[in-house]
């Protein structure tokens, strides 16, 4: 283990409580799930760093404070005590490691996820999968189609099945596993039924990998599972990292598709510019990711006493880095940061993290969604729009997206 990991978990240092930090005991779980953004604004106004008893964490909500945390692994460790992610995937994946440990765990899949590899090896597969799902949408018809159920979720699932090289796995399997892992990773309120679901999914995926890992050692190919299987990582690390990929590699692309369509539908002038070629699809993708970040919050832990944004923190303080709040910080993105605007002046956001923990799959998401899935959707169904005669549903705050997204094109 790295020196910073040892410091973060020195048995002589235990979390001593919030001390004199600002406290937000008004935060409500129901309000966060229904619409977290009013609470994020209120938290930022109270202080960039606030102790929230509901989740037993210091929530960090300003852009500058979140960026500071991501920029300093020595002080703010990803190797978090009692991390929900570790329990959900049954091990300690790369996102819960710092420095050399993180680089070692991530190295096997870096070649698979480079932009050139994505464009040459995987983009044709992404387009094939998208066209097949569009055929299914057409069969269901404009009076009953749901963009999440019929296109976004199964497309993201099939793309991930193919990139991982998972044999005899259905779209239904992938969706069930990914949703169970995401629920476990986001289980900050410690719901027992949620743990049961994620542990069941973890067991099923482990049984599959026990067969696939030795097979890929004899039959290597361009898939991520093959890359992991033929690395120097332990079997336990391979299992944990593939389960991590299953969680984020399906959930975030799924929600990006529906978020983009929702955003354009709510802003017809910007939709007209996008469809007319006046705005690059990549700009639409980036602004949607900033505006409604599919990953809302992730944890970090202090390795020693410090001060963050004027708030004194003890050693091993549990932090929630609320990038969904940071991405709407008016100090970073202007007074209209709460608005969707594809012509917003360009500034890096935190939807895919930052620094060494920048999402390994961000190029796969940008290409599969921003350059293929969404543009193709409007190319084939140019009158596609949200169906206001049926209810749409947003859920979550640690991870947030549309779970029902009825559409029509009649």
Coordinates of C-alpha atoms in Angstrom, one line a residue:
X1 CA 0.0 0.0 0.0
X2 CA 1.2 3.5 -0.8
X3 CA 2.4 5.8 1.9
X4 CA -0.7 8.1 1.6
X5 CA -3.0 5.0 1.9
X6 CA -1.2 4.0 5.1
X7 CA -1.6 7.5 6.5
X8 CA -5.2 7.5 5.7
X9 CA -5.8 4.3 7.6
X10 CA -3.5 4.7 10.5
X11 CA -5.3 2.9 13.4
X12 CA -4.1 5.7 15.8
X13 CA -6.2 8.3 13.8
X14 CA -9.9 8.0 14.0
X15 CA -12.6 10.4 12.9
X16 CA -13.2 12.7 15.8
X17 CA -16.5 14.2 14.7
X18 CA -17.4 17.4 12.8
X19 CA -15.9 19.8 15.4
X20 CA -17.0 23.4 14.8
X21 CA -17.8 22.9 11.2
X22 CA -21.1 24.3 9.8
X23 CA -23.9 21.8 10.2
X24 CA -26.9 21.3 7.8
X25 CA -29.4 19.2 9.8
X26 CA -32.2 20.4 7.6
X27 CA -31.1 18.2 4.6
X28 CA -33.9 15.7 3.8
X29 CA -33.5 12.4 1.9
X30 CA -36.8 12.7 0.1
X31 CA -36.0 16.2 -1.1
X32 CA -32.6 15.1 -2.4
X33 CA -34.1 12.2 -4.4
X34 CA -36.9 14.4 -5.8
X35 CA -34.7 17.3 -6.8
X36 CA -31.3 17.8 -5.1
X37 CA -30.4 21.1 -6.8
X38 CA -32.3 23.5 -4.4
X39 CA -30.5 21.8 -1.5
X40 CA -27.1 22.1 -3.3
X41 CA -27.7 25.8 -3.7
X42 CA -28.6 26.2 -0.1
X43 CA -25.6 24.2 1.0
X44 CA -23.2 26.3 -1.1
X45 CA -24.7 29.5 0.3
X46 CA -24.3 28.2 3.9
X47 CA -20.6 27.1 3.3
X48 CA -18.6 25.3 0.6
X49 CA -18.1 22.5 3.1
X50 CA -20.9 21.5 5.5
X51 CA -21.4 18.6 7.9
X52 CA -24.6 16.8 7.0
X53 CA -25.8 14.4 9.7
X54 CA -28.2 12.6 7.3
X55 CA -25.3 11.1 5.3
X56 CA -22.6 11.4 8.0
X57 CA -20.3 13.3 5.7
X58 CA -18.9 16.7 5.0
X59 CA -20.6 17.6 1.7
X60 CA -18.3 19.7 -0.5
X61 CA -20.4 21.7 -2.9
X62 CA -18.3 24.6 -4.5
X63 CA -16.4 24.1 -7.7
X64 CA -13.1 25.3 -6.2
X65 CA -13.4 23.1 -3.1
X66 CA -14.2 20.0 -5.2
X67 CA -11.4 20.7 -7.6
X68 CA -9.0 21.2 -4.6
X69 CA -10.0 17.7 -3.3
X70 CA -9.5 16.0 -6.6
X71 CA -6.1 17.7 -7.1
X72 CA -4.5 16.5 -3.9
X73 CA -4.4 12.7 -3.3
X74 CA -1.9 13.2 -0.5
X75 CA -4.5 15.0 1.6
X76 CA -7.8 13.7 0.2
X77 CA -7.6 10.0 -0.3
X78 CA -9.9 7.8 -2.4
X79 CA -9.1 4.9 -0.1
X80 CA -12.1 5.5 2.0
X81 CA -12.9 3.8 5.3
X82 CA -16.0 1.6 5.0
X83 CA -16.5 2.7 1.4
X84 CA -20.0 1.6 0.1
X85 CA -18.3 0.9 -3.3
X86 CA -16.0 -1.8 -1.8
X87 CA -19.0 -3.5 -0.2
X88 CA -21.1 -3.2 -3.3
X89 CA -18.6 -4.8 -5.7
X90 CA -17.1 -7.2 -3.1
X91 CA -13.5 -5.8 -3.2
X92 CA -11.4 -2.6 -3.5
X93 CA -11.5 -1.4 -7.1
X94 CA -9.3 1.2 -8.8
X95 CA -11.5 4.1 -7.8
X96 CA -10.8 3.4 -4.1
X97 CA -7.0 3.5 -4.7
X98 CA -4.5 6.4 -4.9
X99 CA -1.2 7.0 -6.6
X100 CA 0.8 4.0 -7.9
X101 CA -1.9 1.6 -6.7
X102 CA -4.5 3.4 -8.8
X103 CA -2.3 3.6 -11.9
X104 CA -1.4 -0.2 -11.7
X105 CA -5.1 -1.2 -11.4
X106 CA -6.1 1.1 -14.3
X107 CA -3.2 0.4 -16.7
X108 CA -4.6 -2.8 -18.3
X109 CA -7.6 -1.1 -19.8
X110 CA -6.0 2.2 -20.8
X111 CA -5.2 0.9 -24.3
X112 CA -8.7 -0.4 -24.8
X113 CA -10.2 3.0 -23.9
X114 CA -8.0 5.4 -25.9
X115 CA -9.8 7.6 -28.4
X116 CA -8.2 5.9 -31.4
X117 CA -9.1 2.4 -30.1
X118 CA -12.7 3.5 -29.5
X119 CA -13.1 5.0 -33.0
X120 CA -11.4 2.1 -34.8
X121 CA -12.5 -1.0 -32.9
X122 CA -15.7 0.0 -31.1
X123 CA -17.5 2.8 -32.9
X124 CA -18.8 0.5 -35.6
X125 CA -20.2 -1.8 -32.9
X126 CA -21.8 1.1 -31.1
X127 CA -23.5 2.2 -34.3
X128 CA -24.7 -1.4 -35.1
X129 CA -26.2 -1.7 -31.6
X130 CA -27.9 1.7 -31.8
X131 CA -29.5 0.9 -35.1
X132 CA -30.8 -2.4 -33.7
X133 CA -32.4 -0.6 -30.7
X134 CA -33.9 2.0 -33.0
X135 CA -35.6 -0.8 -34.9
X136 CA -37.1 -2.0 -31.6
X137 CA -38.3 1.6 -30.8
X138 CA -40.0 1.8 -34.1
X139 CA -41.8 -1.5 -33.5
X140 CA -43.0 -0.4 -30.1
X141 CA -44.3 2.8 -31.8
X142 CA -44.7 6.5 -30.9
X143 CA -47.6 6.0 -28.5
X144 CA -45.8 3.6 -26.1
X145 CA -42.1 4.0 -26.5
X146 CA -39.9 4.9 -23.5
X147 CA -36.5 6.3 -24.4
X148 CA -34.9 4.9 -21.2
X149 CA -36.5 1.4 -21.3
X150 CA -36.4 0.9 -25.1
X151 CA -33.2 2.6 -26.2
X152 CA -30.9 4.2 -23.7
X153 CA -30.7 1.4 -21.1
X154 CA -30.5 -1.6 -23.5
X155 CA -28.1 0.2 -25.8
X156 CA -25.7 1.1 -23.0
X157 CA -26.0 -2.4 -21.7
X158 CA -25.2 -4.1 -25.1
X159 CA -22.3 -1.7 -25.7
X160 CA -20.8 -2.6 -22.3
X161 CA -21.4 -6.4 -22.8
X162 CA -19.4 -6.1 -26.1
X163 CA -16.6 -4.0 -24.7
X164 CA -16.2 -6.3 -21.7
X165 CA -16.5 -9.4 -23.9
X166 CA -19.0 -11.1 -21.6
X167 CA -20.1 -14.3 -23.1
X168 CA -23.8 -15.5 -22.8
X169 CA -24.8 -12.3 -20.9
X170 CA -28.2 -10.7 -21.8
X171 CA -29.1 -7.0 -21.8
X172 CA -31.4 -7.9 -18.9
X173 CA -28.5 -9.4 -16.9
X174 CA -26.3 -6.3 -17.5
X175 CA -29.1 -3.9 -16.5
X176 CA -29.9 -5.9 -13.3
X177 CA -26.2 -6.1 -12.3
X178 CA -25.4 -2.5 -13.0
X179 CA -28.5 -1.2 -11.2
X180 CA -27.7 -3.4 -8.2
X181 CA -24.1 -2.2 -8.0
X182 CA -25.1 1.5 -8.5
X183 CA -27.7 1.1 -5.7
X184 CA -25.1 -0.4 -3.4
X185 CA -22.4 2.3 -4.2
X186 CA -25.0 5.0 -3.5
X187 CA -26.4 3.3 -0.4
X188 CA -25.2 6.0 2.0
X189 CA -28.3 5.5 4.2
X190 CA -27.3 1.8 4.7
X191 CA -30.5 0.1 3.5
X192 CA -30.3 -3.6 4.0
X193 CA -32.4 -4.7 1.0
X194 CA -30.1 -2.6 -1.2
X195 CA -27.1 -4.5 0.2
X196 CA -28.8 -7.8 -0.5
X197 CA -29.3 -6.9 -4.2
X198 CA -25.8 -5.8 -4.7
X199 CA -24.3 -8.8 -3.0
X200 CA -26.5 -11.1 -5.1
X201 CA -25.2 -9.4 -8.3
X202 CA -21.6 -9.6 -7.1
X203 CA -21.9 -13.3 -6.6
X204 CA -23.4 -13.9 -10.0
X205 CA -20.7 -11.8 -11.8
X206 CA -18.0 -13.6 -9.8
X207 CA -19.3 -17.0 -11.0
X208 CA -19.2 -15.7 -14.6
X209 CA -15.6 -14.3 -14.2
X210 CA -14.4 -17.6 -12.7
X211 CA -15.1 -19.1 -16.1
X212 CA -14.1 -16.1 -18.3
X213 CA -10.7 -15.2 -16.8
X214 CA -9.0 -18.5 -17.6
X215 CA -10.7 -18.6 -21.0
X216 CA -9.3 -15.2 -21.9
X217 CA -5.8 -16.1 -20.8
X218 CA -5.9 -18.8 -23.5
X219 CA -7.9 -16.7 -26.0
X220 CA -6.9 -13.0 -25.6
X221 CA -8.8 -10.4 -27.6
X222 CA -9.5 -6.6 -27.6
X223 CA -12.0 -6.7 -24.8
X224 CA -11.6 -5.2 -21.3
X225 CA -12.1 -8.5 -19.6
X226 CA -9.3 -10.0 -21.7
X227 CA -7.0 -7.0 -20.8
X228 CA -7.7 -7.5 -17.1
X229 CA -7.3 -11.3 -17.2
X230 CA -3.9 -11.0 -18.9
X231 CA -2.6 -8.4 -16.5
X232 CA -0.5 -8.9 -13.3
X233 CA -3.5 -7.9 -11.1
X234 CA -4.8 -10.5 -8.6
X235 CA -8.0 -12.3 -9.4
X236 CA -9.7 -10.4 -6.6
X237 CA -8.6 -7.1 -8.2
X238 CA -9.8 -8.2 -11.6
X239 CA -13.2 -9.1 -10.2
X240 CA -13.6 -5.8 -8.3
X241 CA -12.5 -3.7 -11.3
X242 CA -14.8 -5.5 -13.8
X243 CA -17.7 -5.0 -11.4
X244 CA -16.8 -1.3 -11.1
X245 CA -16.9 -1.1 -14.9
X246 CA -20.3 -2.8 -15.0
X247 CA -21.7 -0.3 -12.6
X248 CA -20.6 3.0 -14.2
X249 CA -20.1 1.7 -17.8
X250 CA -23.8 1.2 -18.2
X251 CA -25.5 3.6 -15.8
X252 CA -23.8 6.9 -16.9
X253 CA -24.1 6.4 -20.7
X254 CA -27.8 5.4 -20.2
X255 CA -28.6 8.6 -18.3
X256 CA -26.6 10.8 -20.7
X257 CA -28.8 9.7 -23.6
X258 CA -32.1 10.6 -21.9
X259 CA -30.7 13.7 -20.3
X260 CA -29.6 15.1 -23.7
X261 CA -33.0 14.4 -25.2
X262 CA -34.7 15.9 -22.2
X263 CA -32.5 19.0 -22.3
X264 CA -33.0 19.6 -26.0
X265 CA -36.8 19.1 -25.7
X266 CA -36.9 21.7 -22.9
X267 CA -34.9 24.2 -25.0
X268 CA -36.3 24.1 -28.5
X269 CA -34.1 27.0 -29.8
X270 CA -31.0 25.0 -28.8
X271 CA -32.4 21.9 -30.3
X272 CA -33.0 23.6 -33.6
X273 CA -29.4 24.8 -33.6
X274 CA -28.1 21.3 -32.8
X275 CA -30.2 19.6 -35.5
X276 CA -29.3 22.4 -37.9
X277 CA -25.6 21.9 -37.4
X278 CA -25.1 25.2 -35.7
X279 CA -23.9 23.5 -32.5
X280 CA -21.5 20.5 -32.4
X281 CA -23.0 17.5 -30.7
X282 CA -19.9 17.3 -28.5
X283 CA -20.9 20.7 -27.0
X284 CA -24.4 19.4 -26.4
X285 CA -22.9 16.3 -24.6
X286 CA -20.6 18.4 -22.4
X287 CA -23.2 20.9 -21.4
X288 CA -25.7 18.1 -20.5
X289 CA -23.1 16.4 -18.4
X290 CA -22.4 19.6 -16.6
X291 CA -26.1 20.6 -16.2
X292 CA -27.4 17.3 -14.8
X293 CA -24.3 15.2 -13.9
X294 CA -25.2 11.5 -13.9
X295 CA -22.7 11.0 -11.0
X296 CA -23.7 13.4 -8.4
X297 CA -21.4 12.6 -5.5
X298 CA -18.4 10.4 -4.6
X299 CA -16.4 10.0 -1.3
X300 CA -13.0 11.0 -0.2
X301 CA -11.3 11.0 3.2
X302 CA -8.7 13.3 4.8
X303 CA -5.4 11.8 5.7
X304 CA -4.6 14.4 8.4
X305 CA -6.1 17.5 9.9
X306 CA -6.5 20.3 7.4
X307 CA -8.5 23.3 6.3
X308 CA -10.7 23.2 3.1
X309 CA -12.5 26.3 1.9
X310 CA -12.1 27.9 5.4
X311 CA -13.5 24.9 7.2
X312 CA -11.3 23.0 9.6
X313 CA -11.4 19.2 9.1
X314 CA -10.0 16.5 11.3
X315 CA -8.0 13.5 10.2
X316 CA -10.1 10.8 8.4
X317 CA -13.0 13.2 7.9
X318 CA -15.5 11.6 5.5
X319 CA -16.1 13.8 2.5
X320 CA -18.8 13.8 -0.1
X321 CA -17.5 15.5 -3.2
X322 CA -20.8 16.8 -4.7
X323 CA -19.7 17.4 -8.3
X324 CA -23.4 17.9 -9.4
X325 CA -23.4 20.9 -7.1
X326 CA -19.9 22.1 -8.2
X327 CA -21.0 22.0 -11.8
X328 CA -23.7 24.5 -11.1
X329 CA -21.6 26.8 -9.0
X330 CA -22.2 30.4 -10.2
X331 CA -18.7 31.4 -9.2
X332 CA -17.4 28.9 -11.8
X333 CA -20.1 28.9 -14.5
X334 CA -21.9 32.3 -14.1
X335 CA -25.1 33.5 -12.6
X336 CA -27.1 31.3 -15.1
X337 CA -25.2 28.1 -14.1
X338 CA -28.5 26.4 -13.4
X339 CA -29.5 26.8 -17.0
X340 CA -28.7 24.5 -20.0
X341 CA -26.8 26.5 -22.6
X342 CA -24.7 24.8 -25.3
X343 CA -23.2 28.2 -26.1
X344 CA -21.9 28.7 -22.6
X345 CA -18.2 29.8 -22.5
X346 CA -16.0 26.7 -22.3
X347 CA -14.7 25.7 -18.9
X348 CA -13.8 22.2 -17.7
X349 CA -16.5 20.7 -15.5
X350 CA -16.3 17.8 -13.0
X351 CA -18.9 15.4 -14.4
X352 CA -16.2 12.8 -15.2
X353 CA -14.0 13.6 -12.1
X354 CA -10.6 15.2 -12.4
X355 CA -6.9 14.5 -12.1
X356 CA -5.7 10.9 -11.8
X357 CA -9.3 9.7 -11.1
X358 CA -10.7 11.2 -14.4
X359 CA -13.2 8.6 -15.6
X360 CA -11.3 5.9 -17.7
X361 CA -14.3 5.5 -19.9
X362 CA -15.0 9.2 -20.7
X363 CA -13.9 8.9 -24.3
X364 CA -16.1 5.8 -24.8
X365 CA -19.1 7.8 -23.4
X366 CA -18.3 10.8 -25.6
X367 CA -18.1 8.8 -28.8
X368 CA -20.8 6.2 -28.1
X369 CA -23.4 8.8 -26.9
X370 CA -22.3 12.2 -28.1
X371 CA -21.2 11.2 -31.6
X372 CA -23.3 8.1 -32.3
X373 CA -26.4 7.3 -30.1
X374 CA -28.0 10.7 -29.8
X375 CA -27.2 12.1 -33.3
X376 CA -28.4 8.9 -34.9
X377 CA -31.6 9.0 -32.9
X378 CA -32.5 12.4 -34.4
X379 CA -31.3 11.4 -37.8
X380 CA -33.6 8.4 -37.9
X381 CA -36.5 10.0 -35.9
X382 CA -36.2 13.8 -36.6
X383 CA -39.5 14.6 -34.9
X384 CA -38.6 12.8 -31.7
X385 CA -39.8 14.6 -28.6
X386 CA -40.8 14.0 -25.0
X387 CA -44.4 12.7 -24.7
X388 CA -46.1 15.1 -22.3
X389 CA -49.1 12.9 -22.1
X390 CA -47.2 10.3 -20.1
X391 CA -45.2 10.9 -16.9
X392 CA -41.4 11.2 -16.8
X393 CA -39.5 10.4 -13.7
X394 CA -36.1 11.6 -12.3
X395 CA -34.6 9.6 -9.4
X396 CA -31.5 9.7 -7.2
X397 CA -28.9 12.2 -6.1
X398 CA -25.7 10.2 -5.6
X399 CA -26.5 8.9 -9.1
X400 CA -29.3 10.7 -10.9
X401 CA -31.1 10.2 -14.1
X402 CA -34.4 9.6 -15.9
X403 CA -35.9 6.2 -15.0
X404 CA -39.0 6.9 -17.2
X405 CA -38.6 9.0 -20.3
X406 CA -41.7 8.6 -22.6
X407 CA -41.1 9.8 -26.1
X408 CA -43.1 10.2 -29.3
X409 CA -42.4 11.1 -32.9
X410 CA -45.9 11.1 -34.4

